[in-house]
CSV table of C-alpha atoms in Angstrom, one decimal:
chain,number,residue,atom,x,y,z
A,1,MET,CA,13.3,6.8,23.4
A,2,ASP,CA,12.6,9.8,21.2
A,3,LYS,CA,14.4,8.9,18.0
A,4,LYS,CA,14.0,9.9,14.4
A,5,TYR,CA,14.4,7.2,11.9
A,6,ASP,CA,13.6,6.1,8.3
A,7,LEU,CA,11.5,3.0,7.7
A,8,ARG,CA,10.6,1.0,4.6
A,9,ILE,CA,9.1,-2.4,3.6
A,10,ILE,CA,11.6,-5.2,2.8
A,11,GLU,CA,9.4,-8.2,2.4
A,12,LEU,CA,5.8,-9.4,2.2
A,13,SER,CA,4.4,-13.0,2.4
A,14,LEU,CA,0.8,-14.2,1.9
A,15,HIS,CA,-0.8,-17.5,2.9
A,16,ASN,CA,-4.3,-18.5,1.9
A,17,PHE,CA,-5.0,-14.9,0.8
A,18,MET,CA,-7.5,-14.6,-2.1
A,19,ASN,CA,-6.0,-16.7,-4.9
A,20,VAL,CA,-2.5,-16.9,-3.3
A,21,ALA,CA,-2.0,-20.1,-1.4
A,22,ASP,CA,1.6,-19.1,-0.7
A,23,GLY,CA,3.6,-16.2,-2.1
A,24,ARG,CA,6.6,-14.3,-0.9
A,25,VAL,CA,8.3,-11.2,-2.2
A,26,LYS,CA,11.6,-9.7,-1.0
A,27,LEU,CA,12.0,-6.1,-2.2
A,28,SER,CA,15.3,-5.1,-3.8
A,29,CYS,CA,16.4,-3.1,-0.8
A,30,SER,CA,16.4,-6.2,1.4
A,31,LYS,CA,19.7,-7.3,-0.4
A,32,ASP,CA,21.5,-4.2,0.7
A,33,LYS,CA,22.8,-4.2,4.3
A,34,GLN,CA,22.1,-0.4,4.5
A,35,ARG,CA,18.6,-1.0,3.0
A,36,ASN,CA,19.1,1.7,0.3
A,37,PHE,CA,17.9,4.4,2.7
A,38,GLY,CA,18.1,7.7,0.9
A,39,HIS,CA,17.8,6.0,-2.5
A,40,SER,CA,14.7,4.9,-4.4
A,41,ASP,CA,13.3,1.4,-4.0
A,42,ILE,CA,10.8,0.2,-6.5
A,43,LEU,CA,8.6,-3.0,-6.8
A,44,GLY,CA,6.7,-3.5,-10.0
A,45,ILE,CA,4.4,-6.6,-10.1
A,46,TYR,CA,3.4,-8.1,-13.5
A,47,GLY,CA,1.3,-11.0,-14.6
A,48,GLN,CA,-1.9,-12.0,-16.2
A,49,ASN,CA,-5.3,-11.1,-14.9
A,50,GLY,CA,-6.4,-12.8,-11.7
A,51,SER,CA,-2.9,-14.0,-10.8
A,52,GLY,CA,-2.3,-12.2,-7.5
A,53,LYS,CA,-1.2,-8.6,-8.3
A,54,THR,CA,-4.2,-6.9,-6.7
A,55,ALA,CA,-4.0,-9.4,-3.8
A,56,PHE,CA,-0.5,-7.9,-3.0
A,57,ILE,CA,-2.0,-4.4,-2.8
A,58,HIS,CA,-5.0,-5.5,-0.7
A,59,ALA,CA,-2.6,-7.2,1.8
A,60,LEU,CA,-0.7,-3.9,2.2
A,61,ALA,CA,-4.0,-2.1,2.8
A,62,ILE,CA,-4.9,-4.6,5.5
A,63,ILE,CA,-1.5,-4.2,7.2
A,64,LYS,CA,-2.0,-0.4,7.2
A,65,THR,CA,-5.4,-0.9,8.9
A,66,CYS,CA,-3.9,-3.2,11.5
A,67,LEU,CA,-0.9,-1.0,12.3
A,68,MET,CA,-3.3,2.0,12.7
A,69,GLY,CA,-5.4,0.1,15.2
A,70,GLN,CA,-8.5,0.5,13.0
A,71,LYS,CA,-11.3,-2.0,12.4
A,72,LEU,CA,-10.9,-4.3,9.5
A,73,ASN,CA,-13.6,-4.0,6.8
A,74,ASP,CA,-16.1,-6.9,6.9
A,75,GLU,CA,-15.2,-7.6,3.2
A,76,VAL,CA,-11.7,-8.7,4.4
A,77,ALA,CA,-13.3,-12.0,5.5
A,78,ALA,CA,-14.0,-12.7,1.9
A,79,TYR,CA,-10.3,-12.6,1.1
A,80,ILE,CA,-9.7,-15.8,3.0
A,81,LYS,CA,-9.0,-18.5,0.4
A,82,LYS,CA,-11.8,-21.0,-0.2
A,83,ASP,CA,-11.6,-24.1,2.0
A,84,ALA,CA,-9.2,-22.3,4.4
A,85,SER,CA,-10.2,-21.3,8.0
A,86,SER,CA,-7.8,-18.3,8.1
A,87,MET,CA,-5.2,-16.4,6.2
A,88,THR,CA,-1.8,-15.0,7.3
A,89,ILE,CA,0.1,-12.0,6.2
A,90,HIS,CA,3.8,-11.6,7.1
A,91,ILE,CA,5.5,-8.2,6.5
A,92,GLY,CA,9.1,-7.1,7.2
A,93,PHE,CA,10.2,-3.5,7.7
A,94,SER,CA,13.7,-2.0,8.1
A,95,ALA,CA,14.3,1.0,10.3
A,96,CYS,CA,17.4,3.2,10.5
A,97,VAL,CA,17.7,4.2,14.1
A,98,ASP,CA,20.7,6.4,14.8
A,99,GLU,CA,22.6,4.8,11.9
A,100,GLU,CA,21.8,1.3,13.1
A,101,ILE,CA,19.6,-1.0,11.0
A,102,TRP,CA,16.7,-2.7,12.8
A,103,ASP,CA,14.6,-5.3,11.0
A,104,ILE,CA,11.1,-5.5,12.3
A,105,PHE,CA,8.6,-8.3,11.3
A,106,TYR,CA,4.9,-8.4,11.9
A,107,ASP,CA,2.7,-11.5,11.4
A,108,VAL,CA,-1.1,-11.4,11.5
A,109,THR,CA,-3.6,-14.2,11.2
A,110,ILE,CA,-7.2,-13.3,10.3
A,111,GLN,CA,-10.2,-15.5,10.5
A,112,GLN,CA,-13.9,-15.3,9.5
A,113,VAL,CA,-16.5,-15.1,12.2
A,114,GLN,CA,-20.2,-16.0,11.6
A,115,ASP,CA,-21.8,-13.8,14.3
A,116,ASP,CA,-23.9,-10.8,13.3
A,117,ASN,CA,-23.0,-9.1,16.6
A,118,GLN,CA,-19.3,-9.1,15.9
A,119,ALA,CA,-16.9,-8.1,13.1
A,120,LYS,CA,-16.8,-10.6,10.3
A,121,ALA,CA,-13.0,-10.4,10.0
A,122,GLN,CA,-11.1,-10.9,13.3
A,123,ILE,CA,-7.5,-11.2,14.2
A,124,SER,CA,-6.7,-14.5,15.9
A,125,ALA,CA,-2.9,-14.1,16.3
A,126,GLU,CA,-0.3,-11.5,16.0
A,127,ARG,CA,3.5,-11.4,16.5
A,128,ILE,CA,6.2,-8.7,16.4
A,129,SER,CA,9.8,-9.9,16.0
A,130,VAL,CA,12.9,-7.8,15.9
A,131,CYS,CA,16.5,-8.2,14.7
A,132,ASN,CA,18.6,-5.1,15.6
A,133,GLY,CA,21.8,-6.3,13.9
A,134,LYS,CA,23.5,-7.3,17.1
A,135,ASN,CA,21.2,-10.1,18.1
A,136,ARG,CA,19.3,-12.9,16.3
A,137,LYS,CA,15.6,-12.4,15.4
A,138,GLN,CA,13.7,-12.4,18.7
A,139,THR,CA,9.9,-12.3,19.4
A,140,TRP,CA,9.2,-9.1,21.3
A,141,ILE,CA,5.5,-9.3,21.5
A,142,SER,CA,3.0,-12.0,20.7
A,143,SER,CA,-0.8,-12.5,21.2
A,144,ASP,CA,-2.9,-15.4,20.2
A,145,SER,CA,-6.1,-17.2,21.3
A,146,LEU,CA,-4.2,-18.8,24.3
A,147,ASN,CA,-2.0,-16.0,25.5
A,148,VAL,CA,-2.7,-12.3,26.0
A,149,LEU,CA,1.0,-11.5,25.7
A,150,ARG,CA,4.2,-13.3,25.2
A,151,PRO,CA,7.1,-13.7,26.1
A,152,LYS,CA,5.9,-13.5,29.7
A,153,LYS,CA,9.4,-12.5,31.0
A,154,ASN,CA,9.0,-9.2,29.2
A,155,PHE,CA,5.5,-8.5,30.4
A,156,ASN,CA,5.4,-10.0,33.9
A,157,ASP,CA,4.8,-6.6,35.5
A,158,LEU,CA,2.1,-5.8,33.1
A,159,LEU,CA,0.4,-9.2,33.5
A,160,LYS,CA,0.6,-9.1,37.2
A,161,ALA,CA,-0.9,-5.7,37.4
A,162,ASN,CA,-4.0,-6.3,35.2
A,163,ASN,CA,-3.9,-9.7,33.5
A,164,ILE,CA,-7.7,-10.2,33.8
A,165,ALA,CA,-8.4,-6.7,32.6
A,166,LEU,CA,-6.1,-7.3,29.6
A,167,GLN,CA,-8.0,-10.5,28.8
A,168,VAL,CA,-11.3,-8.6,28.8
A,169,LYS,CA,-9.8,-5.8,26.7
A,170,LYS,CA,-8.4,-8.2,24.2
A,171,GLY,CA,-11.7,-10.0,23.8
A,172,ILE,CA,-13.5,-6.7,23.1
A,173,VAL,CA,-10.8,-5.5,20.7
A,174,GLN,CA,-10.8,-8.8,18.8
A,175,SER,CA,-14.6,-8.9,18.5
A,176,GLN,CA,-14.5,-5.4,16.9
A,177,GLY,CA,-12.0,-6.6,14.3
A,178,ARG,CA,-9.1,-4.5,15.5
A,179,SER,CA,-5.5,-5.4,16.2
A,180,PHE,CA,-4.8,-5.9,20.0
A,181,VAL,CA,-1.1,-5.4,19.6
A,182,PHE,CA,-1.6,-2.0,18.0
A,183,SER,CA,-4.6,-1.0,20.1
A,184,ASN,CA,-4.7,2.1,22.3
A,185,GLU,CA,-5.9,-0.2,25.1
A,186,LEU,CA,-2.6,-2.2,25.1
A,187,TYR,CA,-0.5,0.9,24.6
A,188,LYS,CA,-1.9,2.7,27.6
A,189,SER,CA,-1.5,-0.4,29.7
A,190,MET,CA,2.2,-0.6,28.8
A,191,GLU,CA,2.6,3.1,29.3
A,192,ALA,CA,1.6,2.7,33.0
A,193,ILE,CA,4.6,0.3,33.6
A,194,LYS,CA,7.7,2.4,34.4
A,195,ASN,CA,11.4,1.5,34.4
A,196,ARG,CA,11.2,-1.6,32.2
A,197,ASP,CA,13.5,-1.3,29.2
A,198,SER,CA,11.8,-4.2,27.4
A,199,ILE,CA,8.3,-2.5,27.7
A,200,SER,CA,9.7,0.9,26.7
A,201,GLN,CA,11.4,-0.5,23.6
A,202,THR,CA,8.3,-2.5,22.5
A,203,ARG,CA,6.1,0.6,23.0
A,204,PHE,CA,8.6,2.6,20.9
A,205,ILE,CA,8.5,0.1,18.0
A,206,LEU,CA,4.7,-0.1,18.1
A,207,MET,CA,4.4,3.7,18.0
A,208,GLN,CA,6.8,4.1,15.1
A,209,LEU,CA,5.1,1.4,13.0
A,210,LYS,CA,1.8,3.1,13.7
A,211,THR,CA,3.2,6.5,12.7
A,212,PHE,CA,4.5,5.0,9.5
A,213,ALA,CA,1.2,3.4,8.6
A,214,THR,CA,-0.8,6.6,9.4
A,215,GLU,CA,1.5,9.3,7.9
A,216,TYR,CA,3.9,7.7,5.4
A,217,LEU,CA,2.2,4.7,3.9
A,218,TYR,CA,-0.3,5.4,1.1
A,219,ILE,CA,-2.4,2.7,-0.7
A,220,VAL,CA,-4.2,3.6,-3.9
A,221,GLY,CA,-6.5,0.7,-4.8
A,222,ILE,CA,-8.9,0.1,-7.7
A,223,LYS,CA,-11.9,1.1,-5.6
A,224,ASP,CA,-10.4,4.5,-5.1
A,225,ILE,CA,-9.8,5.0,-8.8
A,226,GLY,CA,-13.4,3.9,-9.4
A,227,PHE,CA,-14.8,7.2,-8.1
A,228,ILE,CA,-12.6,9.0,-10.6
A,229,ASN,CA,-13.8,7.0,-13.5
A,230,LEU,CA,-17.4,7.7,-12.5
A,231,SER,CA,-16.6,11.5,-12.4
A,232,ILE,CA,-18.3,11.7,-9.0
A,233,LEU,CA,-15.4,12.3,-6.6
A,234,MET,CA,-11.8,13.3,-6.9
A,235,PRO,CA,-9.7,11.8,-4.2
A,236,PHE,CA,-6.5,13.7,-3.7
A,237,TYR,CA,-3.8,11.9,-1.7
A,238,PHE,CA,-1.5,14.4,-0.1
A,239,HIS,CA,1.5,14.7,2.2
A,240,ILE,CA,2.4,18.3,3.2
A,241,GLN,CA,5.4,18.7,5.4
A,242,ASP,CA,7.4,21.9,6.1
A,243,ASN,CA,8.7,23.8,9.1
A,244,ASN,CA,5.2,24.8,10.2
A,245,THR,CA,2.8,22.2,8.8
A,246,HIS,CA,2.6,18.4,8.7
A,247,SER,CA,-0.7,17.3,7.2
A,248,PHE,CA,-1.5,14.0,5.4
A,249,GLY,CA,-4.2,11.8,4.2
A,250,THR,CA,-6.9,11.9,1.5
A,251,ILE,CA,-9.3,14.7,0.7
A,252,ALA,CA,-12.2,13.8,-1.6
A,253,ILE,CA,-13.8,16.7,-3.6
A,254,PRO,CA,-17.0,16.2,-5.6
A,255,ILE,CA,-16.4,17.0,-9.3
A,256,ASP,CA,-19.9,16.4,-10.8
A,257,GLY,CA,-20.6,20.1,-10.1
A,258,PRO,CA,-19.6,22.9,-7.6
A,259,ALA,CA,-18.7,21.5,-4.2
A,260,THR,CA,-19.0,22.8,-0.7
A,261,ILE,CA,-16.0,22.1,1.6
A,262,PRO,CA,-14.9,23.4,5.1
A,263,GLN,CA,-13.1,26.7,5.0
A,264,ASN,CA,-10.1,25.2,6.8
A,265,ALA,CA,-9.7,22.5,4.1
A,266,CYS,CA,-9.3,25.2,1.4
A,267,LYS,CA,-5.8,26.0,2.5
A,268,THR,CA,-4.8,22.4,2.2
A,269,VAL,CA,-6.3,22.1,-1.2
A,270,GLU,CA,-4.6,25.3,-2.4
A,271,THR,CA,-1.2,24.1,-1.1
A,272,LEU,CA,-1.4,20.7,-2.8
A,273,ILE,CA,-2.7,22.4,-6.1
A,274,ASN,CA,0.2,24.8,-6.0
A,275,ASP,CA,2.7,22.0,-5.4
A,276,MET,CA,1.2,19.9,-8.2
A,277,ASN,CA,1.1,22.7,-10.7
A,278,SER,CA,4.8,23.2,-10.6
A,279,VAL,CA,5.2,19.6,-11.8
A,280,LEU,CA,2.2,19.4,-14.1
A,281,THR,CA,3.8,21.9,-16.4
A,282,PHE,CA,6.3,19.2,-17.4
A,283,LEU,CA,3.9,16.3,-17.4
A,284,ILE,CA,0.9,17.6,-19.3
A,285,PRO,CA,1.6,20.4,-21.9
A,286,ASP,CA,-0.3,23.6,-21.2
A,287,PHE,CA,-2.2,22.1,-18.3
A,288,GLN,CA,-2.8,23.7,-14.8
A,289,LEU,CA,-5.3,22.8,-12.1
A,290,GLU,CA,-7.3,25.6,-10.4
A,291,MET,CA,-9.7,25.8,-7.5
A,292,GLN,CA,-12.3,28.5,-8.4
A,293,ASN,CA,-13.9,30.2,-5.3
A,294,ILE,CA,-17.7,30.6,-5.9
A,295,GLY,CA,-18.5,32.1,-2.5
A,296,ASP,CA,-18.8,31.6,1.2
A,297,GLU,CA,-21.7,30.0,3.1
A,298,LEU,CA,-22.7,28.3,6.3
A,299,ASP,CA,-23.7,24.7,6.8
A,300,LEU,CA,-26.6,23.5,9.0
A,301,GLN,CA,-24.3,23.5,12.0
A,302,GLY,CA,-23.3,27.1,11.4
A,303,ARG,CA,-19.7,26.2,10.2
A,304,LYS,CA,-18.0,28.4,7.7
A,305,MET,CA,-17.8,26.7,4.3
A,306,LYS,CA,-16.5,27.5,0.8
A,307,ARG,CA,-18.3,26.7,-2.4
A,308,ILE,CA,-15.7,25.8,-5.0
A,309,GLU,CA,-15.2,24.1,-8.4
A,310,LEU,CA,-12.1,22.4,-9.7
A,311,VAL,CA,-11.2,23.3,-13.2
A,312,SER,CA,-8.4,22.6,-15.6
A,313,LEU,CA,-6.8,25.5,-17.4
A,314,ARG,CA,-5.6,24.9,-21.0
A,315,ASN,CA,-4.2,27.9,-22.7
A,316,GLY,CA,-6.1,30.1,-20.3
A,317,GLN,CA,-9.5,28.5,-20.9
A,318,ALA,CA,-11.2,26.9,-17.9
A,319,ILE,CA,-12.8,23.4,-18.3
A,320,PRO,CA,-14.6,21.6,-15.4
A,321,LEU,CA,-12.3,18.9,-14.2
A,322,LYS,CA,-15.0,16.2,-14.6
A,323,TYR,CA,-14.6,16.5,-18.4
A,324,GLU,CA,-10.9,15.6,-18.4
A,325,SER,CA,-9.7,12.1,-19.3
A,326,GLU,CA,-9.4,9.3,-16.7
A,327,GLY,CA,-5.7,9.3,-17.1
A,328,ILE,CA,-5.3,13.0,-16.3
A,329,LYS,CA,-7.5,12.7,-13.3
A,330,LYS,CA,-5.6,9.7,-12.0
A,331,ILE,CA,-2.3,11.6,-12.4
A,332,LEU,CA,-3.8,14.5,-10.4
A,333,SER,CA,-5.1,12.1,-7.7
A,334,ILE,CA,-1.7,10.5,-6.9
A,335,LEU,CA,0.7,13.2,-7.9
A,336,HIS,CA,1.2,14.8,-4.6
A,337,VAL,CA,2.1,11.6,-2.7
A,338,PHE,CA,4.3,10.6,-5.7
A,339,VAL,CA,6.2,13.8,-5.2
A,340,GLY,CA,6.4,13.1,-1.5
A,341,ALA,CA,7.9,9.6,-2.1
A,342,PHE,CA,10.3,11.1,-4.6
A,343,ASN,CA,11.7,13.4,-1.9
A,344,ASP,CA,11.2,11.5,1.4
A,345,SER,CA,13.0,8.2,2.1
A,346,SER,CA,10.4,7.4,4.8
A,347,MET,CA,7.4,7.4,2.4
A,348,THR,CA,6.0,4.3,0.6
A,349,VAL,CA,3.3,4.6,-2.0
A,350,ALA,CA,1.5,1.5,-3.4
A,351,ILE,CA,-0.6,1.9,-6.5
A,352,ASP,CA,-2.8,-0.8,-8.1
A,353,GLU,CA,-2.9,-0.6,-11.9
A,354,PHE,CA,-0.5,2.4,-12.1
A,355,ASP,CA,-0.7,2.4,-15.9
A,356,ALA,CA,-4.5,2.6,-16.2
A,357,GLY,CA,-5.2,5.6,-18.5
A,358,VAL,CA,-1.6,6.8,-18.5
A,359,PHE,CA,0.3,7.1,-21.8
A,360,GLU,CA,2.9,4.4,-21.8
A,361,TYR,CA,5.8,6.6,-22.7
A,362,LEU,CA,5.0,9.0,-19.9
A,363,LEU,CA,4.6,6.1,-17.5
A,364,GLY,CA,8.1,4.9,-18.4
A,365,GLU,CA,9.6,8.4,-18.1
A,366,ILE,CA,8.0,8.9,-14.6
A,367,LEU,CA,9.3,5.5,-13.3
A,368,ASP,CA,12.8,6.0,-14.8
A,369,ILE,CA,13.1,9.4,-13.1
A,370,PHE,CA,12.0,7.9,-9.8
A,371,GLN,CA,14.5,5.1,-10.2
A,372,LYS,CA,17.4,7.5,-10.9
A,373,SER,CA,16.7,10.3,-8.5
A,374,GLY,CA,13.9,9.3,-6.0
A,375,LYS,CA,14.5,8.7,-2.3
A,376,GLY,CA,11.4,6.8,-1.1
A,377,GLN,CA,9.6,3.5,-2.0
A,378,LEU,CA,7.2,2.9,-4.8
A,379,ILE,CA,5.1,-0.3,-5.2
A,380,PHE,CA,2.9,-0.8,-8.3
A,381,THR,CA,1.0,-3.3,-10.4
A,382,SER,CA,0.8,-2.8,-14.1
A,383,HIS,CA,-0.2,-4.4,-17.4
A,384,ASN,CA,1.9,-2.0,-19.5
A,385,LEU,CA,5.3,-3.6,-20.3
A,386,ARG,CA,7.2,-0.4,-21.1
A,387,PRO,CA,8.7,-0.1,-17.6
A,388,LEU,CA,10.3,-3.6,-18.1
A,389,GLU,CA,12.6,-1.9,-20.6
A,390,LEU,CA,13.7,0.8,-18.2
A,391,LEU,CA,13.7,-0.5,-14.6
A,392,ASP,CA,16.4,-2.5,-12.9
A,393,ARG,CA,15.4,-6.2,-13.1
A,394,ASP,CA,15.6,-6.5,-9.4
A,395,PHE,CA,12.7,-4.1,-9.2
A,396,ILE,CA,10.4,-6.4,-11.1
A,397,VAL,CA,8.4,-9.4,-9.9
A,398,PHE,CA,6.2,-11.7,-12.0
A,399,THR,CA,3.2,-13.7,-10.9
A,400,THR,CA,3.0,-17.4,-11.8
A,401,THR,CA,0.2,-19.9,-12.5
A,402,ASN,CA,1.1,-21.8,-9.3
A,403,PRO,CA,-0.9,-20.6,-6.4
A,404,LYS,CA,1.6,-22.2,-4.0
A,405,ASN,CA,4.5,-20.1,-5.4
A,406,ARG,CA,2.8,-16.9,-6.7
A,407,TYR,CA,5.7,-14.5,-7.1
A,408,ILE,CA,9.1,-15.0,-8.7
A,409,ARG,CA,11.9,-13.1,-10.3
A,410,LEU,CA,13.0,-14.3,-13.7
A,411,LYS,CA,16.3,-16.2,-13.6
A,412,ASN,CA,19.0,-16.4,-16.3
A,413,VAL,CA,18.4,-12.8,-17.5
A,414,LYS,CA,21.6,-11.5,-18.9
A,415,SER,CA,22.7,-7.9,-18.6
A,416,ASN,CA,22.1,-7.2,-22.4
A,417,ASN,CA,18.6,-8.8,-22.4
A,418,ASN,CA,15.6,-6.7,-22.9
A,419,LEU,CA,13.4,-7.8,-20.0
A,420,ARG,CA,10.2,-7.1,-22.0
A,421,ASP,CA,11.3,-9.4,-24.8
A,422,PHE,CA,12.6,-12.0,-22.3
A,423,TYR,CA,9.2,-12.0,-20.6
A,424,TYR,CA,7.4,-12.6,-23.9
A,425,ARG,CA,9.8,-15.5,-24.7
A,426,THR,CA,9.3,-17.0,-21.3
A,427,ILE,CA,5.5,-17.0,-21.8
A,428,LEU,CA,5.9,-18.7,-25.1
A,429,LEU,CA,8.8,-21.1,-24.5
A,430,GLY,CA,9.0,-21.5,-20.7
A,431,GLY,CA,12.4,-21.9,-19.1
A,432,GLN,CA,11.6,-20.8,-15.6
A,433,ASP,CA,10.8,-22.9,-12.5
A,434,GLU,CA,7.2,-21.9,-12.8
A,435,ASN,CA,4.8,-21.1,-15.7
A,436,LEU,CA,3.9,-17.5,-16.0
A,437,TYR,CA,0.8,-17.7,-18.1
A,438,HIS,CA,-2.2,-20.0,-18.6
A,439,GLU,CA,-2.0,-20.6,-22.3
A,440,THR,CA,-5.1,-19.6,-24.3
A,441,ASN,CA,-6.5,-22.3,-26.5
A,442,GLN,CA,-7.5,-20.2,-29.5
A,443,TYR,CA,-9.7,-22.9,-31.1
A,444,ARG,CA,-11.7,-23.5,-28.0
A,445,LEU,CA,-12.0,-19.8,-27.4
A,446,GLN,CA,-13.2,-19.3,-31.0
A,447,TYR,CA,-15.8,-22.0,-30.6
A,448,ALA,CA,-17.0,-20.6,-27.3
A,449,LEU,CA,-17.4,-17.1,-28.8
A,450,ARG,CA,-19.3,-18.5,-31.8
A,451,LYS,CA,-21.5,-20.6,-29.6
A,452,ALA,CA,-22.3,-17.7,-27.2
A,453,GLY,CA,-23.4,-15.6,-30.1
A,454,HIS,CA,-25.9,-18.2,-31.3
A,455,HIS,CA,-27.5,-19.3,-28.0
A,456,GLY,CA,-31.0,-19.1,-29.4
A,457,GLU,CA,-30.5,-21.3,-32.4
A,458,ASN,CA,-31.0,-25.0,-32.7
């Protein structure tokens, strides 16, 4: 089944994840039977500090890791809600396969393991379910602590051939903190079973989800932006696709001085800089990015390297990039994949604190243009309320003070309401099913501030 199709996220649910006991978000495209393929789909998440915005981005990063078959970071174990034994993430995708819509759902349960010889965060259960429009939602593949694979009727040939070997492989994969469903071990075992449509279709779905996570899903978290703020590294997220090239990922270039990078990486950097400069002209007046070539050298292994320095050009004058503002460096870091999502309906870019360091009017203009003319999917968190005045209200979700119902859309918003003003009024006066803000007691806060400043006095 060698098919080309678009794919995008339609929903995400969290259970016992960080400060989210339960929370579910359906993206706007889930309401459209055609899933808005070819048109932009945006999700902006708003709410007070510590209310579950970053948790949403972390969950997407974990899903990306699972789908790629990579090991979960040990710190993922700390995301399990206090007093809970495990956490669960549910995500829904829609795929357009030969003009037919398939909805694909992935559920993963993660537990913490207290064993220094194993991964701290391990996957205890996984399930892939599919609804192809003609049939009801069906479980295509499931793996938990009791069963290697389910339903057995679909995997009888596979289980008969090497059930014990699969059990051993699953135990090894689980102890390493990897997904068994998306592991190469399982994929190769299924590949050996011929002439079984159910196996073939399952293998196809797994590979397409893996391709999406690897090549078309980009997660930009706070930790990534931290390197920028320290002026140590500049992570460039890139997606280059033309008739001759398809390269993707992240390339980190030191900016605290001249950097040495492999010679074959220079072409990638030059391409993404040229692509970005054509857009930067309209984003930042009189600004261009340049890679200055200082010279060639060899590393300790004898590989050809280039010594370079990234500089910004303003009115023809070169300035080392490390001296630019955090906002400009952040724009440079994410611009290439933002351009990719603008033009490619298969791309999804998720950015935590999209507004950090970015001028609010420019932020609004960027999002408004993406809303009107983009093709891909953009997910972001923000504290800046300017986008609320520009984006379709279906694109906006708010966090609540209730950990058992973390994410909601505001109800009773009329077409002539300014969503920004409506949000402020809701914080002050209520009127929704859930509270959106833990009210600050100004008198107690004032007393606490005064007391903290006089801690040494009687």
